[in-house]
Amino acid sequence: MQDLAYFDPQALFGHIYTSAPIGIALISLDRKWMNVNPAVCRIFGYSEEEFKDFTLEDIRHPDDSSNTSRLVTELLHGVIPSFEIENRYFHKNGSMVWTFVHVSLVRDDHEGKPLYFIAQFIDVTKNKLAELKLQESIERYTSLKKYNHDAIISFGLNGIIINGNKMVQQMTGYRIEELIGSRMSTLIGEINSINLLLALHDYGDIEKVEKDITFIQHKDGHSVEVLVTLAPIIIHAQTKGFYIIAKDMTEQKKLIIEKEAAEKTNKAKSEFLAMMSHEIRTPMNGVIGMTDVLLETELDEEQIEYVQIIKKSGDTLLSIINDILDFSKIESGKTELMEEPLNIRIILSETLYMVMSKALEKNLEITTSVCPKVPNLVHGDITKLRQVLMNLLSNAIKFTPNGAISISVEMLSQERNTVRLQFAIKDTGIGIPKDQVGHLFEPFYQVDHFMTRKTEGTGLGLAICKKLVELMDGQIWHEASNDQTGSTFLFTASFRVPLEHSDSSQYDRWREHEDKVENSTEQSLKILIAEDNEVNQLVLKKMIEKLGYKATLVHNGKEAVDAVKRYPYDIIFMDIQMPWMDGLTATKLIHELLKGKNKPYIVAVTAHAIKGDSEKYLAEGMDAYISKPISINAIAEIIERFDKRKA
């Protein structure tokens, strides 16, 4: 080694000071920069001249401003010769600089009086950021493991348990301390443990083992049903162990069983609804249908009065049945929107026409108001809108002894191709007590008590309205009248607005064409009735005769097919449920027999009134659908529809 005497110490110090990668600064006792080497300038981004304009404290992070106070005091008092600390400073460009700082004190050689500090800065920003990222990753992993709802167990390639989270304790009954160092067979059984260790180096076999591990053994001896996932522990590109992630399936199993039970219940409910609909409507068809026919015969005044009472009672009973079935269908999710073109003003007029006779009996005044902004033609569910309007108008008439009823329609908003309308039905009736308004839309609720009530009904009307309005993306509510007695029921509904070229004039032309066809009915139709119930046969036959036509009767689907072979019928009223051969099978055979040539207009006749039946029967090849009890108007409409298609 060469003797240092040959080197100039001053030059050596200058070289080290200038070229050192470590920042070296001379700092006065009042924290001002006295001198800095190039490394300090590089670390903090300032020039040597710029350092004269601020102190060390000016660029220190505020959270670190007080962490050296005690150390500096001890250094000045000679308690410690130097100290090291990690501090954050702000770079000239605003970024954060992490530094490892070594601080020492230069004293006077004679008196030992403090002169200035020497601070050495090492930039550790990159290392610190990597450390923080690693720490964040560890904390995320720890949180994931700690707060995970699944049990997470780590074990080595030898099958020895390394650790586990809190859920392991909850699932197994063992404390983590008890499990660490024990074998996996304690929890998953000896066979599964052996298979697991054999499969650790083959991921294909691991998937099989995952499926085989279906339980975790509890400390008290019972088994917990689980769904298992295996994940490798990889350190420096080498697999050091595995995690078992076990999800407790006990609650999920219960939910699956409950779901299956609920689905079976819903299916049974739907089947019961279909059966009850059929069983109730079939005899009702005979009662109401025969009263219609009977009223067309020559009766004296007393007989007419009795028949009208029978008809009214039958209609009331049918209305109650319809309410119960409608509500049950909606509750079981069987009701869906059927979108078709409709004219709000025409729907309003048609609905008013249906209730007008009851209003006239009470001498009630009915007024309507439709905002000019309401489009003539929109797309929506005609049946459901009419049902809501019918229910609210019927209630208004029922609970208004005298006075007036008004119906108004306003447009609330229009966005793109959707319009939102508000309907209001206001009456001057008996009103509703404030304490009972909150229950109005509850099922089976009636304002007047069943022991003293004056009106008929199931208490389902408003509940059904609420469900139907919600299906139409709307709301329904009640408002009491401030200036007079009575009530106001309001509801909103959304409708799709057709493209600009589908204006109301097209709809009006369609209605005019419909009216022309209605007035051009020919009287030479050949009609076949396929029905096994004798009462229903008679009802249908008499109704058709009242409309001026003749009909042939057969008792089942097989006879209907044979009849079509012998004679070309125009319309077939085909009952769905018949002995020997049902209506659907008969329809298919008729289609195959005629192969599209002179095919009759086949009408599905059923006592079922469940949502989706119409679409199902049309998909099976039938042309129309009517449900029992059948009215003369329904038969007339079918014949008119056939004439339109023929025209």
XYZ file of C-alpha atoms in Angstrom:
647
model
C 0.000 0.000 0.000
C 1.361 3.396 -0.962
C 2.067 5.979 1.766
C -0.641 8.691 2.029
C 2.090 11.285 2.516
C 2.506 11.328 -1.252
C -1.138 12.565 -1.602
C -2.356 16.096 -1.008
C -4.959 15.717 1.810
C -6.746 18.882 0.719
C -7.027 17.632 -2.868
C -8.135 14.212 -1.626
C -10.887 15.716 0.530
C -11.997 17.964 -2.325
C -12.224 15.009 -4.696
C -14.229 12.915 -2.235
C -16.538 15.858 -1.398
C -17.186 16.591 -5.076
C -17.442 13.069 -6.451
C -19.108 11.175 -3.603
C -22.568 9.682 -4.449
C -23.611 10.596 -0.920
C -24.944 14.096 -0.379
C -22.778 16.055 2.046
C -23.928 19.387 3.467
C -22.579 21.813 6.032
C -25.529 23.222 7.970
C -25.392 26.063 10.451
C -26.755 25.810 13.959
C -29.848 27.779 12.841
C -30.463 25.154 10.081
C -29.248 27.232 7.117
C -27.277 25.662 4.308
C -23.613 26.692 4.497
C -22.300 24.466 1.744
C -23.521 21.485 -0.274
C -21.791 19.051 -2.577
C -23.092 18.164 -6.082
C -24.815 15.019 -4.745
C -27.076 17.143 -2.497
C -28.035 19.263 -5.520
C -28.858 16.100 -7.465
C -30.899 14.579 -4.624
C -33.087 17.652 -4.005
C -33.052 19.253 -7.483
C -31.785 22.707 -6.428
C -28.612 24.514 -7.524
C -25.963 25.446 -4.964
C -27.061 29.113 -5.143
C -30.736 28.238 -4.594
C -29.954 26.499 -1.310
C -29.073 29.907 0.179
C -32.725 31.019 -0.136
C -34.250 28.518 2.303
C -33.434 26.432 5.355
C -33.394 22.684 5.819
C -36.744 22.863 7.632
C -38.395 24.560 4.635
C -38.186 21.417 2.497
C -38.711 18.828 5.235
C -42.057 16.954 5.237
C -44.286 18.461 7.987
C -44.901 15.017 9.533
C -41.135 14.646 10.069
C -40.478 18.174 11.374
C -40.276 17.203 15.042
C -38.654 13.765 14.868
C -35.068 15.108 15.245
C -35.585 17.714 18.028
C -34.566 15.417 20.887
C -31.627 13.955 18.927
C -30.264 17.402 17.997
C -30.488 18.489 21.658
C -28.578 15.400 22.793
C -25.987 15.977 20.035
C -25.427 19.620 21.088
C -25.031 18.600 24.749
C -22.494 15.917 23.870
C -24.751 13.076 24.988
C -24.358 11.382 21.608
C -21.570 11.849 18.993
C -23.958 11.559 16.016
C -27.333 10.142 15.023
C -28.992 8.494 12.047
C -32.599 8.923 10.990
C -34.953 8.462 8.032
C -36.565 11.687 6.808
C -38.778 12.833 3.957
C -38.057 15.989 1.978
C -39.692 17.722 -0.989
C -37.841 17.765 -4.306
C -37.856 20.980 -6.300
C -40.389 19.380 -8.711
C -42.760 18.656 -5.812
C -42.127 14.928 -5.544
C -41.260 13.169 -2.298
C -37.652 12.223 -1.548
C -36.961 9.588 1.104
C -33.464 9.941 2.605
C -31.335 8.172 5.159
C -29.562 10.975 7.078
C -26.410 10.800 9.188
C -25.852 13.940 11.294
C -22.668 14.818 13.206
C -21.457 18.028 14.899
C -18.199 19.937 14.303
C -16.845 21.631 17.467
C -14.121 24.164 18.204
C -10.800 22.357 18.896
C -9.979 24.489 21.915
C -13.242 25.147 23.723
C -15.379 22.382 22.198
C -17.980 24.943 21.214
C -20.461 23.675 18.523
C -19.739 25.265 15.145
C -21.961 23.554 12.506
C -23.568 20.261 11.532
C -22.406 17.869 8.838
C -25.379 16.070 7.288
C -24.878 13.152 4.944
C -27.900 12.247 2.749
C -28.442 8.892 1.044
C -31.397 8.819 -1.402
C -33.467 5.707 -0.512
C -36.619 6.713 -2.400
C -36.643 3.711 -4.754
C -36.030 1.263 -1.937
C -38.652 2.939 0.241
C -41.309 2.873 -2.479
C -40.603 -0.813 -3.075
C -40.806 -1.408 0.669
C -44.131 0.461 0.908
C -45.500 -1.504 -2.036
C -44.417 -4.740 -0.385
C -45.939 -3.618 2.916
C -49.191 -2.693 1.154
C -49.248 -6.098 -0.532
C -48.653 -7.811 2.819
C -51.391 -5.762 4.483
C -53.830 -6.536 1.671
C -53.015 -10.203 1.926
C -53.300 -10.091 5.726
C -56.674 -8.299 5.517
C -57.896 -10.731 2.878
C -56.866 -13.631 5.042
C -58.086 -12.089 8.300
C -61.508 -10.888 7.179
C -62.276 -13.562 4.579
C -65.520 -15.438 5.183
C -63.813 -18.637 4.039
C -61.383 -20.692 6.107
C -57.814 -20.368 4.750
C -55.253 -22.984 5.861
C -51.614 -22.945 4.722
C -49.547 -26.152 4.783
C -46.153 -27.307 3.528
C -45.345 -29.897 0.912
C -44.992 -32.401 3.755
C -48.645 -31.928 4.714
C -47.872 -30.065 7.955
C -50.153 -27.102 8.764
C -48.275 -23.783 8.817
C -51.021 -21.283 9.701
C -54.691 -20.353 9.308
C -57.102 -17.456 9.648
C -59.842 -16.848 12.244
C -62.475 -18.614 10.140
C -60.460 -21.835 10.537
C -60.999 -21.610 14.290
C -64.710 -20.982 13.798
C -65.110 -23.824 11.280
C -63.004 -26.473 13.037
C -63.242 -25.602 16.736
C -59.428 -25.777 16.990
C -57.284 -22.811 18.022
C -54.678 -21.879 15.401
C -51.946 -22.673 17.935
C -53.296 -26.232 18.181
C -53.307 -26.721 14.424
C -49.828 -25.310 13.646
C -47.474 -28.264 13.296
C -50.208 -30.889 13.024
C -50.994 -32.871 9.881
C -53.668 -31.942 7.315
C -55.281 -35.340 7.909
C -56.593 -33.910 11.194
C -58.991 -31.778 9.168
C -59.545 -33.553 5.837
C -59.111 -37.209 6.753
C -56.304 -39.670 6.092
C -57.340 -40.747 2.562
C -57.844 -37.184 1.296
C -54.545 -36.144 2.907
C -52.606 -38.961 1.172
C -54.249 -38.173 -2.195
C -53.490 -34.479 -1.705
C -49.776 -35.025 -1.034
C -49.505 -37.363 -4.039
C -51.166 -34.761 -6.293
C -49.185 -31.690 -5.187
C -46.913 -31.800 -8.247
C -49.688 -32.472 -10.766
C -52.239 -29.687 -11.155
C -54.588 -31.976 -13.096
C -54.788 -34.327 -10.097
C -55.144 -31.347 -7.743
C -58.445 -30.405 -9.390
C -59.699 -33.940 -8.754
C -58.579 -33.797 -5.109
C -60.382 -30.440 -4.725
C -63.650 -32.129 -5.706
C -62.970 -35.086 -3.388
C -62.460 -32.909 -0.290
C -66.078 -32.244 0.614
C -65.820 -31.949 4.392
C -63.682 -30.493 7.175
C -63.552 -32.414 10.432
C -64.637 -30.401 13.508
C -62.890 -30.838 16.845
C -66.062 -32.209 18.458
C -66.328 -34.968 15.826
C -68.963 -33.676 13.406
C -68.206 -32.826 9.758
C -68.684 -29.451 8.098
C -69.666 -29.647 4.411
C -67.337 -27.431 2.354
C -66.379 -26.374 -1.165
C -62.579 -26.454 -1.463
C -60.068 -24.549 -3.611
C -56.318 -25.342 -3.570
C -53.806 -22.563 -4.337
C -49.974 -22.935 -4.430
C -47.639 -20.865 -2.220
C -44.882 -19.732 -4.621
C -41.697 -18.080 -3.274
C -38.847 -17.166 -5.665
C -40.476 -19.182 -8.465
C -40.591 -22.321 -6.301
C -43.695 -23.953 -4.793
C -43.178 -24.088 -1.036
C -46.650 -25.173 0.026
C -50.364 -24.770 -0.590
C -53.420 -22.995 0.710
C -56.703 -24.795 1.282
C -59.561 -22.290 0.920
C -62.696 -23.915 2.353
C -66.170 -22.387 1.960
C -68.781 -23.549 4.470
C -71.688 -24.847 2.376
C -74.086 -25.496 5.276
C -76.131 -22.297 4.756
C -75.904 -22.553 0.972
C -77.260 -26.113 1.184
C -80.176 -24.853 3.255
C -80.823 -22.073 0.729
C -80.702 -24.537 -2.177
C -83.168 -26.830 -0.401
C -85.426 -23.861 0.427
C -85.171 -22.630 -3.189
C -86.111 -26.049 -4.541
C -89.002 -26.227 -2.082
C -90.156 -22.739 -3.101
C -89.966 -23.679 -6.794
C -92.007 -26.818 -6.134
C -94.508 -24.756 -4.148
C -94.765 -22.192 -6.961
C -95.235 -24.974 -9.499
C -97.915 -26.553 -7.336
C -99.516 -23.140 -6.903
C -99.550 -22.554 -10.673
C -101.002 -26.012 -11.276
C -103.601 -25.410 -8.573
C -104.507 -22.053 -10.152
C -104.922 -23.687 -13.541
C -107.045 -26.462 -12.092
C -109.194 -24.095 -9.994
C -109.605 -21.788 -12.960
C -110.825 -24.714 -15.040
C -113.022 -26.248 -12.352
C -114.678 -22.935 -11.374
C -115.059 -21.368 -14.797
C -116.565 -24.449 -16.449
C -119.777 -24.464 -14.341
C -119.792 -20.643 -14.348
C -119.816 -20.796 -18.132
C -123.006 -22.798 -17.968
C -124.660 -20.457 -15.431
C -123.805 -17.148 -17.128
C -124.048 -18.478 -20.690
C -127.493 -19.955 -20.180
C -128.773 -16.749 -18.559
C -127.614 -14.865 -21.679
C -129.478 -17.349 -23.867
C -132.518 -17.350 -21.557
C -132.775 -13.544 -21.696
C -133.057 -13.809 -25.481
C -136.209 -15.938 -25.192
C -139.782 -14.750 -24.622
C -140.123 -14.159 -20.870
C -142.608 -12.215 -18.780
C -141.418 -9.324 -16.587
C -141.155 -11.437 -13.416
C -139.085 -14.100 -15.179
C -136.804 -11.463 -16.721
C -136.242 -9.991 -13.241
C -135.327 -13.416 -11.813
C -132.968 -14.226 -14.690
C -131.307 -10.807 -14.376
C -130.736 -11.471 -10.662
C -129.148 -14.833 -11.540
C -126.962 -13.141 -14.168
C -125.953 -10.326 -11.820
C -125.064 -12.806 -9.068
C -123.098 -14.895 -11.564
C -121.216 -11.836 -12.825
C -120.413 -10.818 -9.243
C -119.143 -14.310 -8.435
C -117.059 -14.332 -11.623
C -115.604 -10.932 -10.733
C -114.544 -12.256 -7.316
C -113.024 -15.373 -8.910
C -111.168 -13.218 -11.455
C -109.762 -10.972 -8.694
C -108.449 -13.937 -6.724
C -106.937 -15.609 -9.794
C -105.478 -12.323 -11.090
C -103.835 -11.566 -7.746
C -102.499 -15.117 -7.471
C -101.055 -14.911 -10.998
C -99.339 -11.611 -10.244
C -97.981 -12.854 -6.901
C -96.549 -15.996 -8.520
C -94.815 -13.912 -11.212
C -96.972 -15.238 -14.040
C -97.999 -11.807 -15.310
C -95.991 -10.012 -17.996
C -96.547 -6.949 -20.148
C -97.921 -7.475 -23.658
C -96.920 -4.464 -25.742
C -99.168 -3.406 -28.623
C -100.300 -0.110 -30.216
C -103.014 1.705 -28.280
C -104.819 5.034 -28.350
C -105.163 6.516 -24.860
C -108.301 8.473 -25.779
C -110.021 5.425 -27.302
C -109.103 3.225 -24.308
C -110.576 5.881 -22.015
C -113.794 6.057 -24.058
C -114.178 2.268 -24.222
C -113.640 1.932 -20.465
C -116.170 4.662 -19.720
C -118.679 2.952 -22.014
C -118.369 -0.258 -19.974
C -119.136 1.475 -16.644
C -121.520 4.143 -17.923
C -124.687 2.147 -17.199
C -123.831 1.934 -13.481
C -123.057 5.652 -13.401
C -126.380 6.477 -15.075
C -128.247 4.402 -12.469
C -126.953 6.824 -9.820
C -127.341 9.853 -12.071
C -123.610 10.626 -11.732
C -121.897 13.153 -13.985
C -118.681 11.878 -15.591
C -116.197 14.213 -17.263
C -112.889 13.503 -18.994
C -109.864 15.649 -19.749
C -106.843 14.592 -21.808
C -103.891 16.961 -22.169
C -103.243 17.869 -25.839
C -99.581 16.862 -25.368
C -100.592 13.226 -24.756
C -99.776 11.325 -27.994
C -102.648 9.613 -29.775
C -100.708 6.441 -30.457
C -98.373 4.753 -27.975
C -97.257 1.184 -27.327
C -98.274 -0.524 -24.099
C -100.426 -3.213 -22.513
C -104.053 -2.422 -23.388
C -105.524 -5.093 -21.096
C -103.637 -4.038 -17.991
C -104.223 -0.322 -18.521
C -107.935 -0.945 -19.071
C -108.055 -3.205 -15.987
C -106.575 -0.484 -13.760
C -108.909 2.180 -15.188
C -111.925 -0.150 -14.849
C -111.125 -0.921 -11.227
C -110.602 2.709 -10.211
C -113.681 3.919 -12.109
C -115.820 1.095 -10.691
C -114.670 1.993 -7.176
C -115.390 5.669 -7.798
C -118.933 4.835 -8.952
C -119.443 2.320 -6.135
C -118.473 4.787 -3.384
C -120.114 7.888 -4.853
C -123.836 8.024 -3.940
C -124.303 11.275 -5.875
C -122.261 13.999 -7.510
C -119.582 13.676 -10.166
C -116.519 11.754 -11.286
C -113.712 13.178 -13.392
C -110.901 11.466 -15.260
C -107.826 13.371 -16.422
C -104.657 12.347 -18.242
C -101.499 14.482 -18.166
C -98.073 14.021 -19.731
C -95.369 14.178 -17.063
C -92.292 13.708 -19.237
C -90.985 12.397 -22.539
C -87.475 11.007 -23.001
C -86.318 9.584 -26.322
C -88.976 7.020 -27.261
C -90.697 6.784 -23.845
C -93.554 8.911 -22.518
C -94.677 8.998 -18.882
C -98.374 9.725 -18.293
C -100.341 10.478 -15.140
C -103.971 9.361 -14.788
C -106.245 10.847 -12.108
C -109.717 9.559 -11.152
C -111.482 12.013 -8.834
C -114.880 11.507 -7.190
C -117.203 13.335 -4.791
C -118.005 10.176 -2.834
C -117.792 9.169 0.818
C -114.003 9.525 0.949
C -111.505 7.467 2.968
C -110.548 8.028 6.636
C -106.961 9.289 6.991
C -105.993 6.474 9.353
C -106.910 3.873 6.713
C -105.240 5.408 3.641
C -101.952 3.616 4.385
C -103.655 0.214 4.077
C -105.541 0.874 0.825
C -103.220 -1.080 -1.451
C -102.760 -4.065 0.884
C -104.266 -7.401 -0.248
C -107.673 -8.346 1.163
C -108.038 -4.977 2.929
C -111.409 -3.236 2.881
C -112.207 0.139 4.370
C -115.611 -0.919 5.674
C -115.529 -3.796 8.162
C -116.828 -7.138 6.911
C -119.594 -7.176 9.558
C -121.005 -3.789 8.534
C -119.812 -3.293 4.957
C -122.226 -2.157 2.290
C -120.234 -3.082 -0.804
C -119.219 -6.346 -2.400
C -115.714 -7.419 -3.322
C -112.595 -9.302 -2.271
C -110.484 -6.364 -1.185
C -107.988 -7.267 -3.907
C -108.857 -4.646 -6.533
C -106.450 -1.908 -5.415
C -103.718 -4.458 -4.579
C -103.996 -5.778 -8.151
C -103.940 -2.198 -9.508
C -100.741 -1.517 -7.559
C -99.054 -4.616 -8.977
C -100.175 -3.848 -12.542
C -99.100 -0.191 -12.334
C -95.666 -1.263 -11.059
C -95.426 -3.647 -14.038
C -96.004 -0.592 -16.248
C -93.079 1.173 -14.493
C -95.389 3.455 -12.542
C -96.748 4.275 -9.094
C -100.252 4.563 -7.647
C -101.399 6.631 -4.659
C -104.411 8.263 -3.028
C -105.007 11.944 -2.350
C -107.811 13.298 -0.198
C -109.835 16.219 -1.564
C -109.255 19.474 0.320
C -112.290 21.476 -0.778
C -114.934 18.727 -0.792
C -115.702 15.147 0.129
C -114.422 12.337 -1.995
C -111.097 10.912 -3.097
C -108.591 11.141 -5.894
C -106.643 8.109 -7.071
C -103.627 8.844 -9.232
C -101.276 6.543 -11.046
C -98.397 6.929 -13.486
C -97.333 4.583 -16.276
C -94.657 4.553 -18.964
C -95.426 3.861 -22.620
C -93.196 3.496 -25.648
C -93.695 6.099 -28.354
C -93.481 4.639 -31.882
C -91.292 6.091 -34.622
C -92.358 9.410 -36.102
C -93.879 7.869 -39.210
C -96.283 5.772 -37.079
C -98.624 8.658 -36.378
C -102.203 8.626 -35.096
C -103.681 8.934 -38.612
C -102.473 5.395 -39.380
C -104.193 4.163 -36.240
C -107.420 5.987 -37.175
C -107.334 4.484 -40.688
C -106.908 1.044 -39.128
C -109.977 1.653 -36.920
C -112.026 2.814 -39.917
C -111.056 -0.330 -41.826
C -112.036 -2.406 -38.786
C -115.469 -0.764 -38.628
C -116.063 -1.459 -42.331
C -115.233 -5.118 -41.900
C -117.489 -5.345 -38.825
C -120.455 -4.222 -40.928
C -119.865 -6.760 -43.722
C -120.420 -10.092 -41.910
C -121.580 -12.937 -44.139
C -124.208 -15.347 -42.777
C -123.009 -18.545 -44.457
C -120.267 -19.742 -42.104
C -119.753 -23.439 -41.397
C -118.972 -23.808 -37.680
C -117.910 -26.890 -35.687
C -118.003 -27.142 -31.862
C -115.680 -29.712 -30.236
C -116.715 -29.846 -26.538
C -117.247 -32.774 -24.154
C -119.334 -30.927 -21.534
C -123.022 -31.066 -22.485
C -123.910 -27.774 -20.756
C -121.077 -25.969 -22.517
C -122.122 -27.565 -25.830
C -125.607 -26.183 -25.399
C -124.378 -22.730 -24.314
C -122.020 -22.383 -27.291
C -124.579 -23.715 -29.775
C -127.326 -21.373 -28.528
C -125.024 -18.336 -28.605
C -123.961 -19.082 -32.174
C -127.582 -19.533 -33.190
C -128.497 -16.197 -31.578
C -125.857 -14.608 -33.815
C -127.592 -16.101 -36.860
C -125.364 -19.133 -37.571
C -125.663 -22.895 -37.386
C -123.135 -25.181 -35.665
C -122.290 -28.894 -35.643
C -121.454 -30.638 -32.316
C -118.794 -33.292 -31.631
C -117.718 -34.648 -28.224
C -113.925 -34.950 -28.465
C -110.837 -34.261 -30.579
C -111.035 -37.537 -32.499
C -114.585 -36.785 -33.632
C -113.446 -33.259 -34.641
C -110.713 -34.700 -36.902
C -113.219 -37.127 -38.461
C -115.695 -34.263 -39.009
C -113.060 -32.168 -40.832
C -112.325 -35.129 -43.115
C -116.014 -35.216 -44.130
C -116.767 -31.487 -44.386
C -114.769 -28.214 -44.892
C -115.520 -26.097 -41.784
C -114.697 -22.380 -41.600
C -114.415 -22.073 -37.804
C -113.796 -24.735 -35.138
C -114.349 -23.916 -31.459
C -111.930 -26.472 -29.989
C -112.058 -27.267 -26.267
C -108.560 -27.987 -24.926
C -109.363 -30.664 -22.347
C -111.420 -33.517 -23.852
C -111.453 -37.313 -23.419
C -109.993 -39.707 -26.035
C -108.151 -36.880 -27.792
C -107.432 -33.351 -26.489
C -107.796 -30.156 -28.517
C -104.075 -29.591 -29.115
C -103.553 -33.058 -30.586
C -106.668 -32.676 -32.745
C -105.401 -29.319 -34.054
C -102.042 -30.835 -35.073
C -103.766 -33.700 -36.885
C -106.080 -31.276 -38.729
C -103.061 -29.239 -39.894
C -101.325 -32.404 -41.114
C -104.515 -33.567 -42.809
C -105.194 -30.336 -44.733
C -101.518 -29.268 -45.176
C -102.432 -25.596 -45.245
C -105.208 -25.909 -47.866
C -108.584 -24.469 -46.795
C -107.426 -24.626 -43.201
C -110.230 -23.804 -40.720
C -109.974 -20.984 -38.176
C -109.357 -22.948 -34.962
C -110.272 -21.237 -31.689
C -108.886 -22.588 -28.402
C -111.688 -22.771 -25.814
C -110.488 -23.362 -22.263
C -111.479 -22.795 -18.671
C -107.810 -22.052 -17.904
C -107.102 -18.361 -17.521
C -103.420 -18.424 -16.695
C -100.957 -15.933 -18.181
C -99.169 -17.405 -21.168
C -101.950 -19.786 -22.237
C -102.909 -17.622 -25.205
C -99.321 -17.530 -26.523
C -98.935 -21.263 -25.918
C -102.068 -22.206 -27.859
C -101.245 -19.840 -30.726
C -97.778 -21.377 -30.909
C -99.413 -24.823 -31.169
C -101.165 -23.739 -34.385
C -104.443 -22.349 -33.114
C -105.677 -19.055 -34.517
C -107.439 -17.521 -31.520
C -108.117 -18.059 -27.832
C -111.134 -17.496 -25.564
C -111.614 -18.483 -21.935
C -114.708 -19.640 -20.125
C -117.219 -18.393 -19.166
C -117.854 -17.430 -22.787
C -120.006 -14.451 -23.691
C -121.948 -13.809 -26.883
C -119.705 -10.777 -27.485
C -116.601 -13.012 -27.431
C -118.155 -15.357 -29.998
C -119.181 -12.404 -32.178
C -115.660 -10.969 -31.977
C -114.150 -14.312 -33.108
C -116.501 -14.450 -36.113
C -115.711 -10.823 -37.002
C -112.009 -11.563 -36.747
C -112.395 -14.535 -39.096
C -114.289 -12.351 -41.597
C -111.508 -9.753 -41.480
C -108.874 -12.345 -42.195
C -110.935 -13.810 -44.997
C -111.468 -10.340 -46.485
